[in-house]
Amino acid sequence: MQHLDGNALAGPLAEFFAFDVTMAVAKCEGCGSIAELARAMVYPSGAGTVVRCGSCGRVLMTLVESEDRAWIRFTGMGAIEVRRGAPVVPEG
Ligand SMILES: [Zn+2]
């Protein structure tokens, strides 16, 4: 099967990351809760930031920043849903 190199992601990912991430909806792989990231519990610290599910406390993502780099790891969530052109309405 033919494939493109990663440069083909520039267009689709530029659109995907050009949104208010707090309004994106994610499913917790621990409890199945589906909610906007704005509802998550955020624990900032000197070593980085840990984002936990607002329902069960499972780690959803970690963010680590240095002066010239940043790392984001999605550990406990499924796909992130971004609704185009309409406000996100929480399910449930
Ligand atoms: Zn959860």
Tab-separated table of C-alpha atoms and ligand atoms in Angstrom:
chain	number	residue	atom	x	y	z
A	1	MET	CA	0.000	0.000	0.000
A	2	GLN	CA	1.351	3.417	-0.933
A	3	HIS	CA	1.737	6.021	1.724
A	4	LEU	CA	2.681	9.665	2.125
A	5	ASP	CA	5.333	10.915	4.484
A	6	GLY	CA	4.456	12.796	7.653
A	7	ASN	CA	4.520	16.138	5.880
A	8	ALA	CA	1.050	15.282	4.599
A	9	LEU	CA	-0.195	15.840	8.151
A	10	ALA	CA	0.632	19.555	8.114
A	11	GLY	CA	-2.749	20.660	6.759
A	12	PRO	CA	-5.068	18.360	8.714
A	13	LEU	CA	-3.206	18.796	12.009
A	14	ALA	CA	-2.972	22.573	11.647
A	15	GLU	CA	-6.750	22.645	11.528
A	16	PHE	CA	-7.073	20.139	14.344
A	17	PHE	CA	-4.869	22.067	16.759
A	18	ALA	CA	-6.325	25.487	15.907
A	19	PHE	CA	-9.125	25.329	18.466
A	20	ASP	CA	-9.788	25.987	22.099
A	21	VAL	CA	-8.534	22.707	23.481
A	22	THR	CA	-10.490	23.132	26.707
A	23	MET	CA	-13.681	22.689	24.683
A	24	ALA	CA	-12.515	19.469	23.071
A	25	VAL	CA	-14.330	16.380	24.319
A	26	ALA	CA	-12.445	13.290	25.412
A	27	LYS	CA	-13.429	9.900	26.779
A	28	CYS	CA	-11.681	8.675	29.902
A	29	GLU	CA	-10.357	5.151	29.350
A	30	GLY	CA	-10.757	4.467	33.049
A	31	CYS	CA	-14.421	5.182	33.761
A	32	GLY	CA	-15.779	5.945	30.307
A	33	SER	CA	-16.767	9.481	31.233
A	34	ILE	CA	-17.100	11.767	28.208
A	35	ALA	CA	-16.466	15.419	28.995
A	36	GLU	CA	-14.767	18.599	27.859
A	37	LEU	CA	-11.175	18.950	28.967
A	38	ALA	CA	-12.313	22.067	30.841
A	39	ARG	CA	-13.954	19.690	33.349
A	40	ALA	CA	-10.740	17.830	34.092
A	41	MET	CA	-8.740	18.291	37.284
A	42	VAL	CA	-5.381	19.966	36.658
A	43	TYR	CA	-2.412	19.608	39.019
A	44	PRO	CA	0.411	21.945	38.050
A	45	SER	CA	3.818	21.412	39.614
A	46	GLY	CA	7.414	22.335	39.012
A	47	ALA	CA	8.041	19.064	37.182
A	48	GLY	CA	5.036	19.409	34.904
A	49	THR	CA	1.269	19.354	34.822
A	50	VAL	CA	-0.896	16.324	35.386
A	51	VAL	CA	-4.458	16.330	34.036
A	52	ARG	CA	-6.864	13.905	35.689
A	53	CYS	CA	-10.383	12.778	34.866
A	54	GLY	CA	-12.953	14.873	36.725
A	55	SER	CA	-14.994	11.744	37.454
A	56	CYS	CA	-12.539	9.036	38.506
A	57	GLY	CA	-9.178	10.788	38.863
A	58	ARG	CA	-7.342	8.686	36.264
A	59	VAL	CA	-4.458	10.495	34.584
A	60	LEU	CA	-5.609	11.704	31.169
A	61	MET	CA	-2.529	13.600	30.088
A	62	THR	CA	0.752	15.014	31.283
A	63	LEU	CA	2.474	18.171	30.093
A	64	VAL	CA	6.115	18.936	30.656
A	65	GLU	CA	7.759	22.151	29.545
A	66	SER	CA	11.327	23.357	29.447
A	67	GLU	CA	12.642	26.663	28.249
A	68	ASP	CA	12.705	25.628	24.593
A	69	ARG	CA	10.579	22.459	24.394
A	70	ALA	CA	7.302	20.996	25.496
A	71	TRP	CA	6.009	17.444	25.713
A	72	ILE	CA	2.424	16.287	25.863
A	73	ARG	CA	1.535	12.698	26.590
A	74	PHE	CA	-2.010	11.416	26.277
A	75	THR	CA	-2.161	8.459	28.588
A	76	GLY	CA	-5.699	7.813	29.715
A	77	MET	CA	-8.053	9.133	27.112
A	78	GLY	CA	-9.432	7.900	23.854
A	79	ALA	CA	-9.785	10.050	20.773
A	80	ILE	CA	-10.328	13.755	21.226
A	81	GLU	CA	-13.462	15.084	19.575
A	82	VAL	CA	-13.454	18.580	18.133
A	83	ARG	CA	-16.690	19.889	16.711
A	84	ARG	CA	-16.276	22.193	13.782
A	85	GLY	CA	-18.190	25.453	13.668
A	86	ALA	CA	-20.478	24.781	16.591
A	87	PRO	CA	-20.135	25.067	20.330
A	88	VAL	CA	-19.444	21.786	22.071
A	89	VAL	CA	-22.380	20.461	24.031
A	90	PRO	CA	-21.449	17.979	26.739
A	91	GLU	CA	-23.037	14.563	26.502
A	92	GLY	CA	-24.832	13.055	29.448
B	1	ZN	ZN	-12.521	8.700	34.450
